[in-house]
mmCIF file with all atom_site columns, C-alpha atoms in Angstrom:
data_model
loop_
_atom_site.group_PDB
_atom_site.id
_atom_site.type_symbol
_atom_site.label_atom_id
_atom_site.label_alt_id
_atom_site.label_comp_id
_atom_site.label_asym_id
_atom_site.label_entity_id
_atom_site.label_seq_id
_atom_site.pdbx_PDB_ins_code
_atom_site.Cartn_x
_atom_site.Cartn_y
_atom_site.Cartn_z
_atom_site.occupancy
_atom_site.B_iso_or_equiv
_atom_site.pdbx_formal_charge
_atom_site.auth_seq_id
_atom_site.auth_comp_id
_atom_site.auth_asym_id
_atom_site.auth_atom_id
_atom_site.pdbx_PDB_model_num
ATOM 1   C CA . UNK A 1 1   ? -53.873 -18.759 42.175 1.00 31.00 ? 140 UNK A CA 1
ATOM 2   C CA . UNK A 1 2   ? -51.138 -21.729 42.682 1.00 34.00 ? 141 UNK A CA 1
ATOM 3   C CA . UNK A 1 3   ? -52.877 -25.206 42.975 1.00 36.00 ? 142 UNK A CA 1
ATOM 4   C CA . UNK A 1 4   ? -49.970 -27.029 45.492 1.00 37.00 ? 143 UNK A CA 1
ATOM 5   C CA . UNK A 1 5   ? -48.913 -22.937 46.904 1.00 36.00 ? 144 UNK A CA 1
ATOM 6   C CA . UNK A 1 6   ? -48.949 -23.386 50.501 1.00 40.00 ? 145 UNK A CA 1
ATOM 7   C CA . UNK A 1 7   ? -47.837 -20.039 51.531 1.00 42.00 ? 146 UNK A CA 1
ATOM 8   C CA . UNK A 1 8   ? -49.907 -16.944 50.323 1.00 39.00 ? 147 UNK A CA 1
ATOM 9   C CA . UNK A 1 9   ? -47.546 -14.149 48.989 1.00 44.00 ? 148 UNK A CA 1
ATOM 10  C CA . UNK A 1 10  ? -50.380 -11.309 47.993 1.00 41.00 ? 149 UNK A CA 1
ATOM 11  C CA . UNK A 1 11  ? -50.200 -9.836  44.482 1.00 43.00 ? 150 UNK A CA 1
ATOM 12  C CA . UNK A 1 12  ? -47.594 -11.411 42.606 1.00 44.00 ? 151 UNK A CA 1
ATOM 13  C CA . UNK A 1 13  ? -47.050 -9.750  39.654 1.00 44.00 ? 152 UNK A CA 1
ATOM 14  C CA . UNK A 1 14  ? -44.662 -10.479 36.665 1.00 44.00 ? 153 UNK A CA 1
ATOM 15  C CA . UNK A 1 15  ? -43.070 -6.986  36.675 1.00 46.00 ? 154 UNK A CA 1
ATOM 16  C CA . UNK A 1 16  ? -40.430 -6.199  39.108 1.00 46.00 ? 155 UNK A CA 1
ATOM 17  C CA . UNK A 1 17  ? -40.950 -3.323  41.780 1.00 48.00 ? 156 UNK A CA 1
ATOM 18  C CA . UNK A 1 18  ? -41.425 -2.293  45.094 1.00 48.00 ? 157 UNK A CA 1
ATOM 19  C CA . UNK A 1 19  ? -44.401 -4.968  45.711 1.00 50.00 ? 158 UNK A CA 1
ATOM 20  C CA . UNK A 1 20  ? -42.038 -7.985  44.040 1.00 67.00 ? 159 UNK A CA 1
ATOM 21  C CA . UNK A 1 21  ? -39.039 -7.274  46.912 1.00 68.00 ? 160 UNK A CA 1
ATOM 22  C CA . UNK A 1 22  ? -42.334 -7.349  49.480 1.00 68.00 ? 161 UNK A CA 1
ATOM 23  C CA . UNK A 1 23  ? -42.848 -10.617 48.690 1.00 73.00 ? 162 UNK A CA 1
ATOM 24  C CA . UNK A 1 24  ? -39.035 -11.610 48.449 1.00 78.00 ? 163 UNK A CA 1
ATOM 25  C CA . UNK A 1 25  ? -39.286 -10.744 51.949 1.00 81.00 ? 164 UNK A CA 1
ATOM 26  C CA . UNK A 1 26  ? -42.030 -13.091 52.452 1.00 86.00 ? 165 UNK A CA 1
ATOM 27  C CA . UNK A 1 27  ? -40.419 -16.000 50.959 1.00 89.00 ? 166 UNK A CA 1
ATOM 28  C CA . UNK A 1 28  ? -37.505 -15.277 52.616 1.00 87.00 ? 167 UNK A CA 1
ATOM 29  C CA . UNK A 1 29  ? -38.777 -15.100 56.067 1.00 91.00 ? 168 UNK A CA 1
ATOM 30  C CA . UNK A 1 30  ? -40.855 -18.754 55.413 1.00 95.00 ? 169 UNK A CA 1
ATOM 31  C CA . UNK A 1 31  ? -38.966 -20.596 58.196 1.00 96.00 ? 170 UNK A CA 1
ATOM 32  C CA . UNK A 1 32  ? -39.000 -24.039 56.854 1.00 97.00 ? 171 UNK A CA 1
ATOM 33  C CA . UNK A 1 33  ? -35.940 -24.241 54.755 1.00 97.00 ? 172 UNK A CA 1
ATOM 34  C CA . UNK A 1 34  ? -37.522 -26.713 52.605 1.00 97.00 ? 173 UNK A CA 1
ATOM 35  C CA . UNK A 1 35  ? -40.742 -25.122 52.052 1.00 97.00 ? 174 UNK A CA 1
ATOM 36  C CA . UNK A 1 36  ? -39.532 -21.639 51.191 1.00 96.00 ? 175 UNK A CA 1
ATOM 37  C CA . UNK A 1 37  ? -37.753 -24.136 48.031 1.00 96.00 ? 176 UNK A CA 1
ATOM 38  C CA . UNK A 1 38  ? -40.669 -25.475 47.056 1.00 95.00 ? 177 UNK A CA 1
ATOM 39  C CA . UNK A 1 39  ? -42.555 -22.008 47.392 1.00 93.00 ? 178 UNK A CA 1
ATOM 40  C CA . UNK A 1 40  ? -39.449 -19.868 45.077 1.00 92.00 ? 179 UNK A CA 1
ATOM 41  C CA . UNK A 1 41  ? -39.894 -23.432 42.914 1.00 92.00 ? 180 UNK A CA 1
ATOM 42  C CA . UNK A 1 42  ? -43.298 -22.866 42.658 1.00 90.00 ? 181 UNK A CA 1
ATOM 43  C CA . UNK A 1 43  ? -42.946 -18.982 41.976 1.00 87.00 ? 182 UNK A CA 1
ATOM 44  C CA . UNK A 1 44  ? -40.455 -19.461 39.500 1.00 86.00 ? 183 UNK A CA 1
ATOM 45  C CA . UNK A 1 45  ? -42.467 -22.344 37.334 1.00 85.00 ? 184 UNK A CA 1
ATOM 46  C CA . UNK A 1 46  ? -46.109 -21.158 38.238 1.00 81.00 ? 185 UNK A CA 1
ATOM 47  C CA . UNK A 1 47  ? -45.915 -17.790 39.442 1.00 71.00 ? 186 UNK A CA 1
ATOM 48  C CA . UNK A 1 48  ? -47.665 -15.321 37.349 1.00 58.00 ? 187 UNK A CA 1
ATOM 49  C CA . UNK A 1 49  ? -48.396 -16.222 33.432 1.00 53.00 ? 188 UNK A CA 1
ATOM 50  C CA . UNK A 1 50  ? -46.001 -14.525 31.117 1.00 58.00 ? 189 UNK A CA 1
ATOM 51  C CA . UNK A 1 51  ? -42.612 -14.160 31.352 1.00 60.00 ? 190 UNK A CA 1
ATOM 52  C CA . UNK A 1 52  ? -40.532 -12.857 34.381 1.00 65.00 ? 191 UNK A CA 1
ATOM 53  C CA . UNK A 1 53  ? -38.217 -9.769  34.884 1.00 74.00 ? 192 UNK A CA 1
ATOM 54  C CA . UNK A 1 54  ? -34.446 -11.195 34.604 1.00 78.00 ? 193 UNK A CA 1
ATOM 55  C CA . UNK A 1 55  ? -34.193 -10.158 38.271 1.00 80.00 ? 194 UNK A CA 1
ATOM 56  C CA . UNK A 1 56  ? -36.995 -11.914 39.773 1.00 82.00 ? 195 UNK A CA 1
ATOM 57  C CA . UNK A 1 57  ? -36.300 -15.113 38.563 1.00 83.00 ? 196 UNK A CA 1
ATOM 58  C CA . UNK A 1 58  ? -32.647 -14.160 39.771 1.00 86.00 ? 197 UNK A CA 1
ATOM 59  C CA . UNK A 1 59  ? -34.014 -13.503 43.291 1.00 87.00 ? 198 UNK A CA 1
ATOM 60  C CA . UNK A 1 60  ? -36.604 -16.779 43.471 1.00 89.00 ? 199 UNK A CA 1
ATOM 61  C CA . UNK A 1 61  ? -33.195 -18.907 41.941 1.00 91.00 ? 200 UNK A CA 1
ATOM 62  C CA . UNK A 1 62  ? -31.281 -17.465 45.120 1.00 91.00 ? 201 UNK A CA 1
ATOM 63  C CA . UNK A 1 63  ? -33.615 -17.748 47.591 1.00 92.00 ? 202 UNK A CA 1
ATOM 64  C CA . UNK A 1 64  ? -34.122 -21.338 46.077 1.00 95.00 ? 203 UNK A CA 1
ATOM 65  C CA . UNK A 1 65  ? -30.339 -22.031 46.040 1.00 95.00 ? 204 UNK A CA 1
ATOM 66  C CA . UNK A 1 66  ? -30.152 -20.881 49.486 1.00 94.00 ? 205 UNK A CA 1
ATOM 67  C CA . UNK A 1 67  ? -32.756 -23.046 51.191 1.00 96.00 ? 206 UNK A CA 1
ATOM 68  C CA . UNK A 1 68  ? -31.542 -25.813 49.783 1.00 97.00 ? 207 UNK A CA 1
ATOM 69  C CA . UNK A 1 69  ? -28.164 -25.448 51.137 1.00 96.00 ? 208 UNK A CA 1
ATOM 70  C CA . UNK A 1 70  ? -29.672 -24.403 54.571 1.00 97.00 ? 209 UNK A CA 1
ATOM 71  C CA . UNK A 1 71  ? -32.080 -27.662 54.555 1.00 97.00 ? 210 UNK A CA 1
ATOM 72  C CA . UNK A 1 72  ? -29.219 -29.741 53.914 1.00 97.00 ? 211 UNK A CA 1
ATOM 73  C CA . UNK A 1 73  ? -26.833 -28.172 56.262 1.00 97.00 ? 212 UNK A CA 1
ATOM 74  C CA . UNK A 1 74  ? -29.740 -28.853 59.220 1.00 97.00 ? 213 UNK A CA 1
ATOM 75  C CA . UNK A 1 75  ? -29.608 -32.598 58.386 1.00 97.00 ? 214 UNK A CA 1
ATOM 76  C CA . UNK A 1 76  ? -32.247 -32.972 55.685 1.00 97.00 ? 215 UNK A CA 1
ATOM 77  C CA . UNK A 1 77  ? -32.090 -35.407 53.740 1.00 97.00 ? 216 UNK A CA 1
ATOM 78  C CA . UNK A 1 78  ? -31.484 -34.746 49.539 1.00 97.00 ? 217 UNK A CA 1
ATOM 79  C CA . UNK A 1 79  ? -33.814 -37.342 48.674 1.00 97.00 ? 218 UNK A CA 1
ATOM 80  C CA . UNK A 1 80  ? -36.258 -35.490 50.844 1.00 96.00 ? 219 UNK A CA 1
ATOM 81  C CA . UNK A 1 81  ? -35.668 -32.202 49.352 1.00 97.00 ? 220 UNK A CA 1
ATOM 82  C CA . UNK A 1 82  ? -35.911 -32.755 45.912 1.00 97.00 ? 221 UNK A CA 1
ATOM 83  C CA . UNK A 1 83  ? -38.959 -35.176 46.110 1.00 97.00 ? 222 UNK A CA 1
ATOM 84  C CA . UNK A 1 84  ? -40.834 -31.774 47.560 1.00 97.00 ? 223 UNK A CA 1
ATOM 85  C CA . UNK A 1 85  ? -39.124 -29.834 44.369 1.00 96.00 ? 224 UNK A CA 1
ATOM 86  C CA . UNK A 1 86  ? -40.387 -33.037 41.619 1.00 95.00 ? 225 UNK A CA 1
ATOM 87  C CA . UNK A 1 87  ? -36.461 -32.917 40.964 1.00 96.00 ? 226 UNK A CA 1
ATOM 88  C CA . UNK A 1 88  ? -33.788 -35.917 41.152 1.00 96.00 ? 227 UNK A CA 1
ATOM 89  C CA . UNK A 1 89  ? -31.309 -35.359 43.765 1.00 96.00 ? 228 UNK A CA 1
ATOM 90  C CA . UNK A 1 90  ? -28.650 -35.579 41.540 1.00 95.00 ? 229 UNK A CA 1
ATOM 91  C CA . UNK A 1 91  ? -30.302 -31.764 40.548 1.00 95.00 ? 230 UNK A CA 1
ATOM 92  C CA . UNK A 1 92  ? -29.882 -30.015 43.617 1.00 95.00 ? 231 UNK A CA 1
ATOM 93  C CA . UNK A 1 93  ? -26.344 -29.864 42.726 1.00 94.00 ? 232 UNK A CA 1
ATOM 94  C CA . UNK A 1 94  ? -26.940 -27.266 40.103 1.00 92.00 ? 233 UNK A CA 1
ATOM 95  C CA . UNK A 1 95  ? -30.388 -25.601 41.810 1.00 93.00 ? 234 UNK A CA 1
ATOM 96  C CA . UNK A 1 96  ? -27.671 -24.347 44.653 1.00 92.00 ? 235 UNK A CA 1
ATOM 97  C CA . UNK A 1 97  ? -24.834 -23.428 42.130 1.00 85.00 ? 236 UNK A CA 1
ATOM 98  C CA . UNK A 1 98  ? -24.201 -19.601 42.065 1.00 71.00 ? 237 UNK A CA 1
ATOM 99  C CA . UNK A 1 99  ? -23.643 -19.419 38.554 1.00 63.00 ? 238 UNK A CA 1
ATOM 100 C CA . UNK A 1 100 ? -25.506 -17.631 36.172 1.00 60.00 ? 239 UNK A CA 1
ATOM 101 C CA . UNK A 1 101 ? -27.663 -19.873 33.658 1.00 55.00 ? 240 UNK A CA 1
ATOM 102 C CA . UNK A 1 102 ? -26.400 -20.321 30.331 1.00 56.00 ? 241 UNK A CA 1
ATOM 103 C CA . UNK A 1 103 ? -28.967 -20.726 27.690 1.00 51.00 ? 242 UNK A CA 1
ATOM 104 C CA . UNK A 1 104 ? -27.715 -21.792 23.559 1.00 52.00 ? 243 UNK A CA 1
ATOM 105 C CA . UNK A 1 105 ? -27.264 -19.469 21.547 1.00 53.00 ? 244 UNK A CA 1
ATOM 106 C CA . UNK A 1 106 ? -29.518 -19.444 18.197 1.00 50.00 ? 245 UNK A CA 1
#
């Protein structure tokens, strides 16, 4: 289980189905714009060992993206929001970007 996880989403698993949107939901419904961050963050880096279905990580990146831009939008502060995240503010900028990652080609 996650060291610094603060809220419990049950059974987190690395594969996508019907029990990964079940805890979408609960991440999504994590009032605190700035917790549900850290908590996608913290799914996203420490979630489950191995690697991640392509649509997960596109889901915890959203929800991620999204409280961000809600946290800031209710007056929190950047330096704030991406202390909680271990981030520099100046990263936030591309944490609520809606592009796609780009990764180098080999």
């Amino acid at each position: 289980m996650l060291a610094n996880f603060h809220v419990p989403l049950v059974g987190w698993s690395s594969h996508r189905d019907h029990a990964n949107v079940a805890q979408i939901s609960s991440l999504i419904a994590i009032e605190d714009p700035v917790l549900r961050a850290v908590t996608a963050n913290d799914l996203l880096w420490n979630g489950a060992p191995g690697p991640k279905d392509l649509g997960t990580v596109r889901d915890l990146r959203t929800a991620r993206g999204q409280a961000i831009i809600e946290a800031i939008g209710a007056g929190r502060g950047r330096e704030e929001i991406a202390d909680r995240l271990h981030v520099r503010p100046s990263d936030l900028a591309w944490m609520t970007s809606d592009r796609e990652p780009t990764y180098p080609t080999r």
